[in-house]
Coordinates of C-alpha atoms in Angstrom, one line a residue:
M1 CA 50.8 -40.9 14.3
S2 CA 53.7 -39.1 15.7
E3 CA 56.2 -37.0 13.8
T4 CA 58.5 -39.9 13.5
G5 CA 55.9 -42.0 11.6
K6 CA 55.5 -44.5 14.4
I7 CA 52.3 -45.0 16.3
P8 CA 52.7 -43.8 19.9
Y9 CA 52.6 -46.7 22.2
N10 CA 52.5 -46.7 26.0
H11 CA 55.2 -49.2 27.1
T12 CA 54.2 -48.9 30.7
H13 CA 50.6 -49.9 30.3
G14 CA 50.9 -51.7 26.9
Y15 CA 48.4 -49.8 24.8
L16 CA 48.1 -47.1 22.2
K17 CA 48.3 -43.5 23.4
E18 CA 46.9 -42.0 20.2
R19 CA 44.3 -43.3 17.8
P20 CA 45.7 -44.2 14.4
R21 CA 44.5 -41.8 11.6
L22 CA 42.8 -44.5 9.5
L23 CA 40.8 -45.7 12.6
T24 CA 39.8 -42.1 13.2
I25 CA 38.5 -41.6 9.7
L26 CA 36.6 -44.9 9.7
C27 CA 35.1 -44.1 13.1
I28 CA 33.9 -40.7 11.9
K29 CA 32.4 -42.3 8.7
H30 CA 30.6 -44.9 10.8
F31 CA 29.4 -42.2 13.3
I32 CA 27.8 -40.4 10.3
L33 CA 26.3 -43.7 9.0
T34 CA 24.9 -44.5 12.4
L35 CA 23.3 -41.1 12.7
I36 CA 21.7 -41.6 9.3
G37 CA 20.6 -45.1 10.5
F38 CA 18.9 -43.5 13.5
A39 CA 16.9 -41.3 11.1
G40 CA 16.2 -44.3 8.9
V41 CA 14.5 -46.1 11.8
L42 CA 11.7 -43.6 11.6
S43 CA 11.2 -43.9 7.9
P44 CA 7.9 -45.3 6.5
Q45 CA 9.6 -48.2 4.8
V46 CA 11.1 -49.5 8.0
K47 CA 7.7 -49.1 9.8
H48 CA 6.0 -51.2 7.1
A49 CA 8.6 -54.0 7.3
G50 CA 7.1 -55.5 10.4
M51 CA 6.0 -54.8 14.0
F52 CA 9.3 -55.6 15.7
Y53 CA 11.7 -54.4 12.9
P54 CA 11.9 -50.7 13.8
S55 CA 12.6 -51.5 17.5
A56 CA 15.1 -54.2 16.6
L57 CA 16.9 -52.0 14.1
G58 CA 17.0 -49.1 16.6
I59 CA 18.5 -51.4 19.2
V60 CA 21.2 -52.7 16.8
I61 CA 22.0 -49.2 15.6
S62 CA 22.3 -48.0 19.2
I63 CA 24.6 -50.8 20.1
Q64 CA 26.7 -50.0 17.0
F65 CA 26.9 -46.3 18.2
I66 CA 28.0 -47.4 21.7
S67 CA 30.6 -49.8 20.2
L68 CA 32.0 -47.0 18.0
I69 CA 32.6 -44.9 21.1
G70 CA 34.5 -47.8 22.5
I71 CA 36.6 -48.1 19.3
W72 CA 37.1 -44.3 19.3
H73 CA 38.6 -44.7 22.8
L74 CA 40.7 -47.7 21.6
K75 CA 38.9 -50.2 23.8
R76 CA 38.8 -53.9 22.9
W77 CA 35.2 -54.2 24.2
G78 CA 34.2 -51.7 21.4
V79 CA 35.6 -54.1 18.8
H80 CA 33.8 -57.1 20.3
L81 CA 30.5 -55.2 20.6
F82 CA 30.8 -53.9 17.0
T83 CA 31.4 -57.4 15.7
Y84 CA 28.3 -58.8 17.5
S85 CA 26.2 -55.9 16.3
V86 CA 27.3 -56.3 12.7
I87 CA 26.4 -60.0 12.8
V88 CA 23.0 -59.3 14.3
Y89 CA 22.4 -56.5 11.8
A90 CA 23.3 -58.8 8.9
M91 CA 21.1 -61.6 10.2
L92 CA 18.2 -59.1 10.7
Q93 CA 18.5 -57.8 7.2
I94 CA 18.7 -61.4 5.7
V95 CA 15.7 -62.6 7.7
L96 CA 13.6 -59.8 6.5
E97 CA 15.0 -60.0 3.0
R98 CA 16.2 -56.4 3.0
T99 CA 19.5 -57.1 1.4
G100 CA 19.6 -54.1 -0.9
L101 CA 22.3 -52.1 0.9
L102 CA 23.6 -55.0 2.9
G103 CA 26.7 -55.6 0.8
Y104 CA 27.7 -51.9 1.2
D105 CA 27.1 -51.9 4.9
I106 CA 28.9 -55.2 5.5
F107 CA 31.9 -54.1 3.3
W108 CA 32.5 -51.0 5.4
A109 CA 31.9 -52.8 8.7
V110 CA 34.3 -55.6 7.7
F111 CA 36.9 -53.0 6.6
L112 CA 36.6 -51.3 10.1
L113 CA 36.9 -54.6 11.8
I114 CA 40.0 -55.6 9.9
T115 CA 41.5 -52.2 10.7
C116 CA 40.6 -52.7 14.4
L117 CA 42.2 -56.2 14.3
V118 CA 45.5 -54.6 13.1
Y119 CA 45.6 -52.5 16.2
Y120 CA 43.7 -54.9 18.5
R121 CA 46.7 -56.1 20.5
R122 CA 47.6 -52.5 21.3
M123 CA 44.1 -51.5 22.4
D124 CA 43.2 -51.2 26.0
S125 CA 41.5 -54.2 27.5
N126 CA 40.1 -52.3 30.5
L127 CA 36.8 -50.5 30.5

C-alpha cells in the first residue's frame, strides 16, 4: 500500500503496481507450507499410502508452488492454477481418506483464494 492508504494502480495498463500486504503475507505463509509439503512427500507415511500417492502429491505441491509464484507477481493465471491445484489436492486427500489436516489446508487455501478474488480484476492477465 502507498503512503496515502490506497493500493497503487497502473491506470495505463489497468493492473496493480504493488502487491497488497495481505496477499504478500498469505503468499509467504503458503510458500512455507509448500516447502514443508515437499519434505512431507518423502515421509514414510506418504510412501505407505500407495504407489502413486507420493508422485501425485509431489506434482500437486509443485503446481501449487508454481501458482504461488504467479500470485506473487499478481498474475491471474496464478489464481487459476492455484484453484485447480487445491481442488485436485482435496480430491486426492478424500479419495485416499487422508482427511486429518484437510480442513486446515482447505481453510487457508480458500482464504488465499478469497483474498485473490478481491484483487482479481486488478491483477495482470498477461503471462
